[in-house]
CSV table of C-alpha atoms and ligand atoms in Angstrom, one decimal:
chain,number,residue,atom,x,y,z
A,239,MET,CA,-12.2,17.5,21.0
A,240,THR,CA,-15.9,17.7,19.9
A,241,THR,CA,-17.2,16.1,16.5
A,242,THR,CA,-20.9,16.3,17.0
A,243,HIS,CA,-21.3,19.6,15.2
A,244,LEU,CA,-20.3,17.8,11.9
A,245,GLY,CA,-22.6,16.8,9.1
A,246,ALA,CA,-22.5,14.3,6.5
A,247,PHE,CA,-19.5,13.7,4.1
A,248,PRO,CA,-19.6,15.7,1.0
A,249,ALA,CA,-21.8,14.7,-1.8
A,250,GLY,CA,-19.1,12.9,-4.1
A,251,PHE,CA,-17.0,11.6,-1.1
A,252,LEU,CA,-15.9,8.0,-1.9
A,253,PHE,CA,-16.0,5.1,0.4
A,254,GLY,CA,-14.7,1.9,-0.1
A,255,GLY,CA,-12.0,-0.6,0.5
A,256,ALA,CA,-8.4,-1.2,-0.7
A,257,THR,CA,-6.2,-4.5,-1.6
A,258,ALA,CA,-3.5,-5.5,-3.8
A,259,ALA,CA,-3.2,-8.2,-6.3
A,260,ASN,CA,-0.5,-10.0,-4.4
A,261,GLN,CA,-2.4,-10.4,-1.2
A,262,ILE,CA,-5.7,-11.5,-2.7
A,263,GLU,CA,-5.7,-12.9,-6.2
A,264,GLY,CA,-3.5,-16.4,-5.8
A,265,ALA,CA,-3.6,-18.4,-9.0
A,266,ALA,CA,-0.1,-17.6,-8.9
A,267,GLU,CA,0.7,-19.7,-12.2
A,268,GLU,CA,-3.1,-19.9,-13.8
A,269,GLY,CA,-3.7,-17.5,-16.7
A,270,GLY,CA,-0.3,-17.3,-18.3
A,271,LYS,CA,1.0,-15.4,-15.1
A,272,GLY,CA,4.6,-15.5,-14.4
A,273,LEU,CA,6.2,-15.7,-10.7
A,274,SER,CA,6.3,-12.3,-9.0
A,275,THR,CA,8.8,-11.4,-6.4
A,276,SER,CA,5.7,-11.5,-3.8
A,277,ASP,CA,5.5,-15.1,-4.7
A,278,PHE,CA,8.7,-16.0,-2.8
A,279,ALA,CA,7.4,-14.3,0.5
A,280,ARG,CA,7.4,-16.9,3.3
A,281,PHE,CA,5.0,-17.6,6.1
A,282,VAL,CA,7.0,-18.5,9.1
A,283,PRO,CA,5.1,-20.1,12.1
A,284,PRO,CA,5.1,-18.0,14.9
A,285,ALA,CA,7.8,-19.0,17.8
A,286,ALA,CA,7.0,-20.9,21.1
A,287,ASP,CA,6.3,-17.4,22.4
A,288,GLY,CA,3.8,-16.2,19.9
A,289,SER,CA,6.1,-14.1,18.3
A,290,ILE,CA,6.0,-13.8,14.5
A,291,ALA,CA,9.7,-13.4,12.6
A,292,ASP,CA,10.3,-10.2,11.1
A,293,PHE,CA,11.0,-9.7,7.2
A,294,THR,CA,9.6,-12.7,5.9
A,295,PHE,CA,8.7,-10.8,2.9
A,296,ASP,CA,12.2,-10.5,2.0
A,297,ALA,CA,13.8,-13.3,-0.1
A,298,THR,CA,17.3,-13.6,-1.1
A,299,SER,CA,18.7,-14.5,-4.4
A,300,GLU,CA,19.7,-17.9,-3.1
A,301,GLN,CA,16.2,-18.8,-1.6
A,302,VAL,CA,14.7,-17.5,-5.0
A,303,GLU,CA,17.1,-20.0,-7.1
A,304,GLU,CA,16.3,-22.6,-4.9
A,305,ALA,CA,12.7,-22.3,-5.0
A,306,LEU,CA,12.9,-22.3,-8.7
A,307,ALA,CA,14.9,-25.3,-8.8
A,308,GLY,CA,12.4,-27.2,-6.3
A,309,ARG,CA,15.0,-27.4,-3.7
A,310,ALA,CA,13.2,-24.9,-1.0
A,311,PRO,CA,13.3,-26.4,2.4
A,312,GLU,CA,10.4,-28.9,3.0
A,313,GLY,CA,7.3,-27.0,4.3
A,314,THR,CA,8.2,-23.7,3.0
A,315,MET,CA,5.0,-21.7,2.8
A,316,TYR,CA,4.3,-19.0,0.1
A,317,PRO,CA,0.7,-17.9,1.0
A,318,LYS,CA,0.6,-14.9,-1.5
A,319,ARG,CA,0.8,-17.5,-4.2
A,320,HIS,CA,-3.1,-18.8,-3.1
A,321,GLY,CA,-3.9,-15.7,-1.3
A,322,ILE,CA,-7.9,-15.5,-0.9
A,323,ASP,CA,-8.6,-16.9,-4.4
A,324,PHE,CA,-10.0,-13.5,-5.3
A,325,TYR,CA,-9.2,-14.5,-9.2
A,326,HIS,CA,-11.9,-17.2,-9.0
A,327,ARG,CA,-14.4,-15.4,-6.5
A,328,TYR,CA,-14.4,-11.9,-7.5
A,329,ARG,CA,-17.9,-12.0,-8.5
A,330,GLU,CA,-18.9,-13.0,-5.1
A,331,ASP,CA,-16.5,-10.6,-3.5
A,332,ILE,CA,-17.4,-7.5,-5.3
A,333,ALA,CA,-21.1,-8.3,-4.9
A,334,LEU,CA,-20.5,-8.2,-1.1
A,335,PHE,CA,-18.6,-5.0,-1.6
A,336,ALA,CA,-21.7,-3.7,-3.3
A,337,GLU,CA,-23.8,-4.7,-0.5
A,338,MET,CA,-21.6,-2.2,1.8
A,339,GLY,CA,-22.1,0.4,-0.6
A,340,PHE,CA,-18.7,1.1,-2.1
A,341,GLY,CA,-18.3,3.8,-4.3
A,342,LEU,CA,-14.3,3.1,-4.6
A,343,PHE,CA,-12.4,0.0,-4.8
A,344,ARG,CA,-8.4,0.2,-4.9
A,345,MET,CA,-6.6,-2.8,-6.2
A,346,SER,CA,-3.6,-3.3,-8.2
A,347,ILE,CA,-2.8,-5.0,-11.4
A,348,SER,CA,-0.1,-7.9,-11.3
A,349,TRP,CA,2.5,-6.8,-13.7
A,350,ALA,CA,3.7,-10.4,-14.0
A,351,ARG,CA,-0.1,-11.2,-15.1
A,352,ILE,CA,0.3,-9.1,-18.0
A,353,PHE,CA,3.9,-9.7,-18.9
A,354,PRO,CA,5.0,-12.7,-17.2
A,355,THR,CA,8.6,-12.3,-17.2
A,356,GLY,CA,8.6,-8.5,-17.8
A,357,PHE,CA,10.8,-8.8,-21.0
A,358,GLU,CA,7.9,-10.0,-23.7
A,359,THR,CA,7.2,-7.4,-26.4
A,360,GLU,CA,3.3,-8.7,-26.4
A,361,PRO,CA,0.9,-8.8,-23.4
A,362,ASN,CA,-0.7,-11.9,-21.9
A,363,GLU,CA,-4.3,-11.6,-23.4
A,364,GLU,CA,-5.7,-13.9,-20.8
A,365,GLY,CA,-4.4,-11.7,-17.9
A,366,LEU,CA,-5.8,-8.5,-19.7
A,367,ALA,CA,-9.2,-10.4,-20.1
A,368,PHE,CA,-9.1,-11.1,-16.1
A,369,TYR,CA,-8.8,-7.4,-15.1
A,370,ASP,CA,-11.3,-6.4,-18.0
A,371,ALA,CA,-14.0,-8.8,-16.1
A,372,VAL,CA,-13.1,-7.5,-12.8
A,373,PHE,CA,-13.5,-3.9,-13.7
A,374,ASP,CA,-16.7,-4.7,-15.6
A,375,GLU,CA,-18.1,-6.3,-12.6
A,376,LEU,CA,-17.3,-3.4,-10.5
A,377,LEU,CA,-18.8,-0.9,-13.0
A,378,ALA,CA,-21.8,-2.9,-13.3
A,379,HIS,CA,-22.2,-2.6,-9.3
A,380,GLY,CA,-21.6,1.5,-9.5
A,381,ILE,CA,-18.0,0.9,-7.9
A,382,GLN,CA,-15.2,3.0,-9.3
A,383,PRO,CA,-11.7,1.0,-9.7
A,384,LEU,CA,-8.8,3.1,-8.2
A,385,VAL,CA,-6.0,1.0,-9.7
A,386,THR,CA,-2.2,0.7,-8.5
A,387,LEU,CA,0.2,-0.1,-11.2
A,388,SER,CA,2.8,-1.3,-8.9
A,389,HIS,CA,2.0,-2.5,-5.5
A,390,TYR,CA,5.0,-4.7,-4.1
A,391,GLU,CA,5.7,-7.2,-6.8
A,392,MET,CA,7.3,-7.3,-10.1
A,393,PRO,CA,8.1,-10.2,-12.3
A,394,ILE,CA,10.8,-12.0,-10.5
A,395,GLU,CA,12.8,-12.4,-13.8
A,396,ILE,CA,13.5,-8.7,-13.8
A,397,SER,CA,15.0,-9.1,-10.2
A,398,ARG,CA,16.8,-12.1,-11.3
A,399,ARG,CA,18.2,-10.5,-14.7
A,400,LEU,CA,18.5,-6.8,-13.6
A,401,ASP,CA,18.4,-6.5,-9.9
A,402,GLY,CA,14.9,-4.9,-10.2
A,403,TRP,CA,14.7,-1.1,-10.0
A,404,LEU,CA,18.4,-0.9,-9.1
A,405,SER,CA,18.5,-1.2,-13.1
A,406,ARG,CA,17.5,1.9,-15.3
A,407,GLU,CA,16.3,-0.4,-18.0
A,408,THR,CA,13.4,-1.4,-15.7
A,409,ILE,CA,12.0,2.0,-16.3
A,410,ALA,CA,11.2,1.0,-20.0
A,411,LEU,CA,9.6,-2.4,-19.1
A,412,PHE,CA,7.4,-0.6,-16.8
A,413,GLU,CA,6.4,1.9,-19.4
A,414,ARG,CA,5.5,-0.8,-21.5
A,415,PHE,CA,3.4,-2.1,-18.9
A,416,ALA,CA,1.9,1.0,-18.0
A,417,ARG,CA,1.2,1.6,-21.7
A,418,THR,CA,-0.6,-1.6,-22.2
A,419,VAL,CA,-2.9,-1.2,-19.2
A,420,PHE,CA,-3.6,2.3,-20.1
A,421,GLU,CA,-4.5,1.6,-23.7
A,422,ARG,CA,-6.7,-1.3,-22.6
A,423,TYR,CA,-8.8,0.1,-19.8
A,424,ALA,CA,-8.8,3.7,-20.7
A,425,SER,CA,-12.4,3.6,-20.8
A,426,LYS,CA,-13.1,1.6,-17.5
A,427,VAL,CA,-10.6,3.0,-15.1
A,428,LYS,CA,-10.1,6.8,-14.4
A,429,LEU,CA,-8.0,6.7,-11.1
A,430,TRP,CA,-4.6,5.3,-11.3
A,431,ILE,CA,-1.6,5.3,-8.6
A,432,THR,CA,1.7,4.7,-9.9
A,433,PHE,CA,3.8,3.0,-7.2
A,434,ASN,CA,2.4,1.9,-3.6
A,435,GLU,CA,4.7,3.2,-0.7
A,436,MET,CA,8.0,4.0,-2.4
A,437,ASN,CA,9.3,4.6,0.9
A,438,MET,CA,9.0,1.0,1.7
A,439,ASN,CA,12.5,0.6,-0.4
A,440,LEU,CA,14.2,1.8,3.2
A,441,THR,CA,12.7,-1.2,5.1
A,442,SER,CA,12.6,-4.0,2.5
A,443,ILE,CA,14.2,-3.2,-0.8
A,444,TYR,CA,13.1,-6.6,-2.1
A,445,THR,CA,9.6,-5.8,-1.4
A,446,GLY,CA,9.8,-2.2,-2.5
A,447,ALA,CA,11.9,-2.4,-5.5
A,448,GLY,CA,12.6,-6.0,-6.3
A,449,VAL,CA,16.5,-6.0,-5.5
A,450,PHE,CA,17.6,-9.1,-3.4
A,451,PRO,CA,19.0,-7.9,-0.3
A,452,ASP,CA,22.1,-10.2,-0.4
A,453,ARG,CA,23.0,-8.5,-3.3
A,454,VAL,CA,23.6,-5.0,-2.0
A,455,GLN,CA,24.8,-5.7,1.3
A,456,GLY,CA,26.7,-2.9,2.9
A,457,ARG,CA,25.4,-0.5,0.7
A,458,GLU,CA,21.4,-0.6,1.5
A,459,LEU,CA,21.0,2.9,1.8
A,460,GLN,CA,22.8,3.9,-1.6
A,461,ALA,CA,20.9,1.2,-3.3
A,462,ALA,CA,17.4,2.0,-1.8
A,463,TYR,CA,17.8,5.7,-2.9
A,464,GLN,CA,19.0,4.4,-6.4
A,465,ALA,CA,15.9,2.2,-7.0
A,466,THR,CA,13.9,5.2,-5.7
A,467,HIS,CA,15.3,7.2,-8.5
A,468,HIS,CA,14.6,5.0,-11.1
A,469,GLN,CA,10.9,4.6,-9.6
A,470,PHE,CA,10.4,8.6,-9.6
A,471,VAL,CA,11.4,8.9,-13.1
A,472,ALA,CA,9.1,5.8,-13.9
A,473,ALA,CA,6.4,7.2,-12.0
A,474,ALA,CA,7.0,10.6,-13.9
A,475,ARG,CA,7.3,9.1,-17.4
A,476,VAL,CA,4.0,7.0,-16.7
A,477,VAL,CA,1.9,10.0,-15.5
A,478,ALA,CA,2.8,12.0,-18.6
A,479,LEU,CA,2.2,9.1,-20.9
A,480,GLY,CA,-1.2,8.7,-19.0
A,481,HIS,CA,-2.4,12.0,-19.5
A,482,GLU,CA,-1.8,11.8,-23.2
A,483,LEU,CA,-3.5,8.6,-23.4
A,484,MET,CA,-6.3,9.3,-21.1
A,485,PRO,CA,-7.0,13.0,-20.8
A,486,ASP,CA,-9.7,12.5,-18.4
A,487,ALA,CA,-7.7,10.3,-15.9
A,488,GLN,CA,-6.2,11.5,-12.7
A,489,ILE,CA,-2.9,9.7,-11.6
A,490,GLY,CA,-1.7,10.2,-8.5
A,491,CYS,CA,1.3,9.1,-6.1
A,492,MET,CA,1.0,7.2,-2.9
A,493,ILE,CA,3.2,7.4,0.4
A,494,CYS,CA,2.8,5.5,3.7
A,495,ARG,CA,2.5,8.7,5.7
A,496,LEU,CA,4.7,8.4,8.8
A,497,GLU,CA,3.5,11.5,10.7
A,498,THR,CA,6.4,12.1,13.1
A,499,TYR,CA,6.1,13.9,16.5
A,500,ALA,CA,9.0,15.1,18.7
A,501,ALA,CA,9.5,13.2,21.8
A,502,THR,CA,9.9,16.2,23.8
A,503,SER,CA,9.6,20.0,23.1
A,504,LYS,CA,13.0,20.3,23.1
A,505,PRO,CA,14.2,22.2,20.2
A,506,ALA,CA,16.7,19.6,19.4
A,507,ASP,CA,14.1,17.0,19.3
A,508,VAL,CA,12.0,19.0,17.5
A,509,LEU,CA,14.5,19.5,14.7
A,510,ARG,CA,15.1,15.8,14.8
A,511,ALA,CA,11.3,14.9,14.3
A,512,THR,CA,11.2,17.7,11.3
A,513,HIS,CA,14.3,15.7,9.6
A,514,GLU,CA,12.7,12.4,10.0
A,515,ASP,CA,9.2,13.7,8.8
A,516,ASN,CA,11.2,15.2,5.8
A,517,LEU,CA,12.5,11.9,4.8
A,518,ASN,CA,9.0,10.7,4.4
A,519,LEU,CA,7.7,13.9,2.7
A,520,PHE,CA,10.6,13.4,0.0
A,521,TYR,CA,8.4,11.2,-1.8
A,522,PRO,CA,5.3,13.6,-2.6
A,523,ASP,CA,8.0,16.5,-2.8
A,524,VAL,CA,9.8,15.0,-5.9
A,525,GLN,CA,6.5,13.5,-7.3
A,526,VAL,CA,4.3,16.8,-6.7
A,527,ARG,CA,6.5,19.4,-6.9
A,528,GLY,CA,8.9,17.7,-9.7
A,529,GLU,CA,12.4,17.9,-8.1
A,530,TYR,CA,14.4,16.8,-5.4
A,531,PRO,CA,14.2,19.0,-2.3
A,532,THR,CA,17.1,21.0,-1.1
A,533,TYR,CA,17.2,19.2,2.4
A,534,MET,CA,17.6,16.0,0.7
A,535,THR,CA,20.7,16.9,-1.5
A,536,ARG,CA,22.3,17.8,2.0
A,537,TYR,CA,21.3,14.4,3.6
A,538,LEU,CA,22.3,12.3,0.8
A,539,ARG,CA,25.5,14.1,0.7
A,540,GLU,CA,26.3,13.6,4.4
A,541,LYS,CA,25.3,10.0,3.8
A,542,GLY,CA,27.7,9.6,1.1
A,543,ILE,CA,25.1,8.5,-1.2
A,544,GLU,CA,25.6,9.3,-5.0
A,545,ILE,CA,22.7,8.9,-7.0
A,546,ALA,CA,23.1,8.1,-10.8
A,547,MET,CA,20.8,10.4,-12.7
A,548,ALA,CA,20.5,10.9,-16.6
A,549,PRO,CA,20.5,14.3,-17.9
A,550,GLU,CA,17.1,14.2,-18.9
A,551,ASP,CA,15.7,13.3,-15.5
A,552,ALA,CA,15.3,16.5,-14.0
A,553,GLU,CA,12.8,17.5,-17.3
A,554,ILE,CA,11.0,13.9,-16.8
A,555,LEU,CA,10.4,14.7,-12.9
A,556,ARG,CA,9.1,18.3,-13.9
A,557,ALA,CA,7.0,17.0,-16.9
A,558,GLY,CA,5.2,14.4,-15.2
A,559,THR,CA,4.0,15.6,-11.4
A,560,ALA,CA,1.0,13.7,-9.7
A,561,ASP,CA,-2.5,14.9,-10.0
A,562,PHE,CA,-3.3,14.0,-6.3
A,563,ILE,CA,-1.7,12.5,-3.4
A,564,SER,CA,-3.0,9.2,-1.7
A,565,ILE,CA,-1.4,7.9,1.7
A,566,SER,CA,-1.5,4.9,3.6
A,567,TYR,CA,-2.1,5.9,7.4
A,568,TYR,CA,-1.7,3.5,10.3
A,569,MET,CA,0.2,4.9,13.1
A,570,THR,CA,2.3,7.8,14.1
A,571,TYR,CA,6.2,7.9,15.1
A,572,LEU,CA,8.3,9.4,17.9
A,573,ALA,CA,11.7,11.1,17.1
A,574,GLU,CA,14.0,12.1,19.7
A,575,ASP,CA,17.7,13.8,19.3
A,576,ARG,CA,20.3,11.2,20.7
A,577,PRO,CA,23.4,9.4,19.9
A,578,ASP,CA,21.5,6.2,18.4
A,579,ALA,CA,18.8,8.3,16.7
A,580,ASP,CA,20.0,6.9,13.3
A,581,ALA,CA,19.5,3.2,14.4
A,582,LEU,CA,16.0,4.1,16.1
A,583,SER,CA,14.8,5.5,12.8
A,584,GLY,CA,13.5,3.9,9.7
A,585,SER,CA,11.8,0.8,11.1
A,586,LEU,CA,8.0,-0.5,10.2
A,587,VAL,CA,6.8,0.7,13.7
A,588,SER,CA,8.6,3.7,15.8
A,589,LYS,CA,10.9,2.0,18.5
A,590,LEU,CA,10.2,4.9,20.7
A,591,LYS,CA,6.9,4.5,22.2
A,592,ASN,CA,4.4,7.2,22.7
A,593,PRO,CA,2.8,6.8,26.1
A,594,TYR,CA,-0.5,8.3,24.9
A,595,LEU,CA,-1.2,5.7,22.5
A,596,GLU,CA,-2.6,2.3,22.8
A,597,LEU,CA,-1.0,-0.5,20.7
A,598,SER,CA,-2.8,-3.2,18.3
A,599,ALA,CA,-2.3,-6.9,18.9
A,600,TRP,CA,0.4,-6.4,16.3
A,601,GLY,CA,2.1,-3.6,18.2
A,602,TRP,CA,1.2,-0.7,16.2
A,603,PRO,CA,0.3,2.5,17.9
A,604,VAL,CA,-3.3,3.6,17.0
A,605,ASP,CA,-3.6,7.4,16.4
A,606,PRO,CA,-6.9,8.7,14.7
A,607,VAL,CA,-6.0,12.3,15.5
A,608,GLY,CA,-2.6,11.8,13.9
A,609,LEU,CA,-4.6,11.0,10.5
A,610,ARG,CA,-6.0,14.5,10.9
A,611,ILE,CA,-2.6,16.1,11.6
A,612,ALA,CA,-1.2,14.3,8.5
A,613,LEU,CA,-4.2,15.3,6.2
A,614,LEU,CA,-3.9,19.1,7.0
A,615,LYS,CA,0.0,19.0,6.8
A,616,LEU,CA,-0.3,17.6,3.0
A,617,TRP,CA,-3.0,19.9,2.1
A,618,GLY,CA,-1.0,22.9,3.4
A,619,ARG,CA,2.1,21.8,2.1
A,620,TYR,CA,0.9,20.7,-1.6
A,621,GLY,CA,-2.8,22.1,-2.0
A,622,LYS,CA,-3.7,18.8,-4.0
A,623,PRO,CA,-6.4,16.7,-3.4
A,624,LEU,CA,-6.0,13.7,-1.0
A,625,TYR,CA,-7.3,10.0,-0.7
A,626,VAL,CA,-7.1,7.9,2.2
A,627,VAL,CA,-6.2,4.6,0.5
A,628,GLU,CA,-5.4,2.7,3.1
A,629,ASN,CA,-6.1,2.7,6.9
A,630,GLY,CA,-7.1,-0.3,9.1
A,631,LEU,CA,-6.8,-2.4,11.8
A,632,GLY,CA,-5.1,-5.6,11.8
A,633,ALA,CA,-6.6,-7.8,14.4
A,634,ARG,CA,-7.1,-11.5,15.7
A,635,ASP,CA,-10.8,-12.2,15.5
A,636,ARG,CA,-13.1,-15.0,17.0
A,637,VAL,CA,-15.6,-17.1,15.2
A,638,GLU,CA,-18.5,-17.7,17.6
A,639,GLU,CA,-20.2,-20.8,17.8
A,640,ASN,CA,-23.1,-19.6,15.7
A,641,GLY,CA,-20.5,-18.2,13.3
A,642,ARG,CA,-20.8,-14.6,14.3
A,643,ILE,CA,-18.0,-12.5,14.6
A,644,HIS,CA,-18.0,-9.5,17.0
A,645,ASP,CA,-15.4,-7.0,16.1
A,646,ASP,CA,-16.4,-3.9,18.2
A,647,TYR,CA,-12.5,-2.9,18.1
A,648,ARG,CA,-12.5,-2.8,14.3
A,649,ILE,CA,-15.7,-0.7,14.5
A,650,ASP,CA,-14.2,1.6,17.0
A,651,TYR,CA,-10.9,1.8,15.0
A,652,LEU,CA,-12.9,2.5,11.8
A,653,ARG,CA,-15.4,5.3,13.5
A,654,ALA,CA,-12.5,7.1,15.0
A,655,HIS,CA,-10.5,7.5,12.2
A,656,LEU,CA,-13.4,8.3,9.6
A,657,LEU,CA,-14.4,11.1,12.5
A,658,GLN,CA,-10.9,12.7,11.8
A,659,VAL,CA,-11.3,12.4,8.0
A,660,ARG,CA,-14.4,14.2,8.5
A,661,GLU,CA,-12.9,17.0,10.6
A,662,ALA,CA,-10.1,17.4,8.3
A,663,ILE,CA,-12.8,17.8,5.5
A,664,GLU,CA,-14.2,20.7,7.9
A,665,ASP,CA,-10.9,22.1,8.1
A,666,GLY,CA,-11.0,22.8,4.5
A,667,VAL,CA,-8.9,19.9,3.4
A,668,ASP,CA,-9.7,18.6,-0.1
A,669,VAL,CA,-10.2,14.8,0.9
A,670,ARG,CA,-11.9,12.9,-1.9
A,671,GLY,CA,-12.1,9.5,-0.7
A,672,TYR,CA,-11.2,6.8,1.7
A,673,THR,CA,-10.5,3.1,1.0
A,674,TRP,CA,-10.1,0.7,4.1
A,675,TRP,CA,-7.4,-1.5,4.0
A,676,GLY,CA,-8.5,-4.9,3.8
A,677,PRO,CA,-12.4,-5.1,3.5
A,678,ILE,CA,-12.0,-8.7,3.2
A,679,ASP,CA,-9.5,-10.8,5.3
A,680,LEU,CA,-6.3,-11.4,3.0
A,681,VAL,CA,-2.8,-12.3,3.3
A,682,SER,CA,-0.8,-10.0,5.5
A,683,CYS,CA,2.3,-8.0,3.5
A,684,SER,CA,4.6,-8.2,6.1
A,685,THR,CA,4.1,-11.6,7.7
A,686,SER,CA,2.2,-13.3,5.4
A,687,GLN,CA,-0.2,-14.4,7.9
A,688,MET,CA,-4.3,-14.9,7.5
A,689,THR,CA,-4.7,-14.4,11.2
A,690,LYS,CA,-3.7,-10.9,11.0
A,691,ARG,CA,-7.2,-9.9,9.8
A,692,TYR,CA,-8.4,-6.5,8.5
A,693,GLY,CA,-11.9,-7.4,7.0
A,694,PHE,CA,-15.4,-6.6,7.3
A,695,ILE,CA,-15.7,-9.9,5.5
A,696,HIS,CA,-14.3,-12.9,7.1
A,697,VAL,CA,-12.3,-15.5,5.0
A,698,ASP,CA,-12.1,-19.0,6.2
A,699,GLN,CA,-8.4,-19.7,5.7
A,700,ASP,CA,-5.8,-20.0,8.3
A,701,ASP,CA,-2.5,-19.4,8.3
A,702,TYR,CA,-1.5,-22.7,6.5
A,703,GLY,CA,-3.8,-22.2,3.8
A,704,ASN,CA,-6.4,-24.6,5.3
A,705,GLY,CA,-9.8,-23.7,5.4
A,706,THR,CA,-13.1,-23.4,2.7
A,707,LEU,CA,-12.6,-19.9,1.9
A,708,ALA,CA,-16.3,-19.0,2.7
A,709,ARG,CA,-17.1,-15.7,3.0
A,710,THR,CA,-19.1,-14.4,5.9
A,711,LYS,CA,-19.9,-10.9,7.2
A,712,LYS,CA,-18.6,-9.6,10.6
A,713,ASP,CA,-20.7,-7.3,12.7
A,714,SER,CA,-18.4,-4.4,11.1
A,715,PHE,CA,-20.1,-5.3,7.7
A,716,ASP,CA,-23.4,-3.8,8.6
A,717,TRP,CA,-21.9,-1.1,10.5
A,718,TYR,CA,-19.9,0.1,7.4
A,719,ALA,CA,-22.7,-0.2,5.3
A,720,HIS,CA,-24.8,2.0,7.5
A,721,VAL,CA,-21.8,4.9,7.7
A,722,ILE,CA,-21.8,4.8,3.9
A,723,ALA,CA,-25.8,4.9,3.6
A,724,SER,CA,-26.1,7.8,5.9
A,725,ARG,CA,-22.8,9.5,4.4
A,726,GLY,CA,-21.2,9.5,7.7
A,727,THR,CA,-23.8,10.8,9.7
A,728,SER,CA,-24.5,7.5,11.5
A,729,LEU,CA,-20.9,8.1,13.1
A,730,ILE,CA,-22.2,10.6,15.3
A,731,ASP,CA,-25.8,9.4,15.9
A,732,VAL,CA,-25.9,5.5,15.8
A,733,ASP,CA,-24.2,2.6,16.9
B,222,BG6,C1,0.6,-1.3,3.7
B,222,BG6,C2,0.9,-2.1,2.5
B,222,BG6,O1,1.8,-0.9,4.0
B,222,BG6,O2,0.4,-2.1,4.9
B,222,BG6,C3,-0.1,-3.1,2.3
B,222,BG6,O3,0.6,-1.4,1.2
B,222,BG6,C4,-0.3,-4.0,3.6
B,222,BG6,O4,0.1,-4.1,1.3
B,222,BG6,C5,-0.6,-2.8,4.8
B,222,BG6,O5,-1.2,-5.1,3.8
B,222,BG6,C6,-0.9,-3.6,6.0
B,222,BG6,O6,0.2,-4.4,6.5
B,222,BG6,P1,0.3,-6.0,6.9
B,222,BG6,O7,1.9,-6.3,7.3
B,222,BG6,O8,-0.3,-6.0,8.3
B,222,BG6,O9,-0.5,-6.4,5.8
């Protein structure tokens, strides 16, 4: 597939980077912030064979109670509590983003920094002032903020008292939070995302919806879809509210796009892949079209899932549809019609391996062309503007004696994916921006590791929280800066 005919990215296309509060800020208990669900995600050191435990981002109700009572097992580590200290170093970090030429910076607001337990009626002014300062700094450098309201965290008190998003009462608490930040930042933030990757509720209901897994044992699927329904309603209400309070703002939805291929051309495999793909498209189907799709009605019925809905929900969903679709894109999936197909689906990484794709050091298949396929499909299905708000490579970097980091693998990954975005634009897809996940090394969502590094900027901190936190540029830093300065023409011409 040739790309040499492609010219610059369109004027107005925004290049940048993406983060989430819980993976960068730290200062978990500073500035009046309350503890969040993510503050209980543990780092569990690798086993002797180097393998890393799954699902350490989950916490049970017992683990949380023990931690709050100061009785967590000795040595328990919660890296998201210290992050990479963005809370104190945001000026330095934003200056580096500006040096790369970012036009867009995706970040999230920590709900517990604004409403420490989630139940207060008045916001925490110190928390609000912090984000004011961050937005001012970004804008002073000509960088537009793209703000996610809910990125894998909520005040832990909402989980303890209400079971997070399982409760309908959480919708009103979230609306209060959204109204507060919309009113405060309306003049500074014009691009918003309601929820990060709602489809995560199926993988980790704790991370996605603040629900303790032990409290929904045996009815996980029912709980995940019920919590998701409450998030749909909350998202729609918040979109409608945002439009009212900020007529010039755009408010989008976001999914982790799991582009699914059939393992073979056997029609039954293709049908299976279509079903699995639909389970992922379900989220934008509801948030963009404003109603549950028919295939989902059948799926839920056959799984014995009954979602409690209020009579007004249908109208709420219709009245608050998203202005744009944003995606995270890391890999593609395979589906096959076989007796154990249900057990194979729904995991973070496809259990069926695509022989045509190489794997990252963390076993994630690398598939740049899949990104173009995803963009074409979403554009064809919805005709809404698209943003790629996460794409990136978690890799183990080596610091040379002279302090340099030669991360050619990251450059190759970025180049290949950006070229596919450019191809999609050439196909007529309205892609408005691209924010690389983790432009600065940050704490991994799934494993709480630091050594799973994504950044163009290295942060001197190991998995155990040791290090000076000094920031240094990797080779990819200058490379991406050059891509942005040339509006992408250097992707083809220059190394
Ligand atoms: C996305 C999440 O799914 O994947 C991010 O929105 C996350 O929060 C990213 O960091 C990469 O995953 P991980 O586990 O490598 O950090």
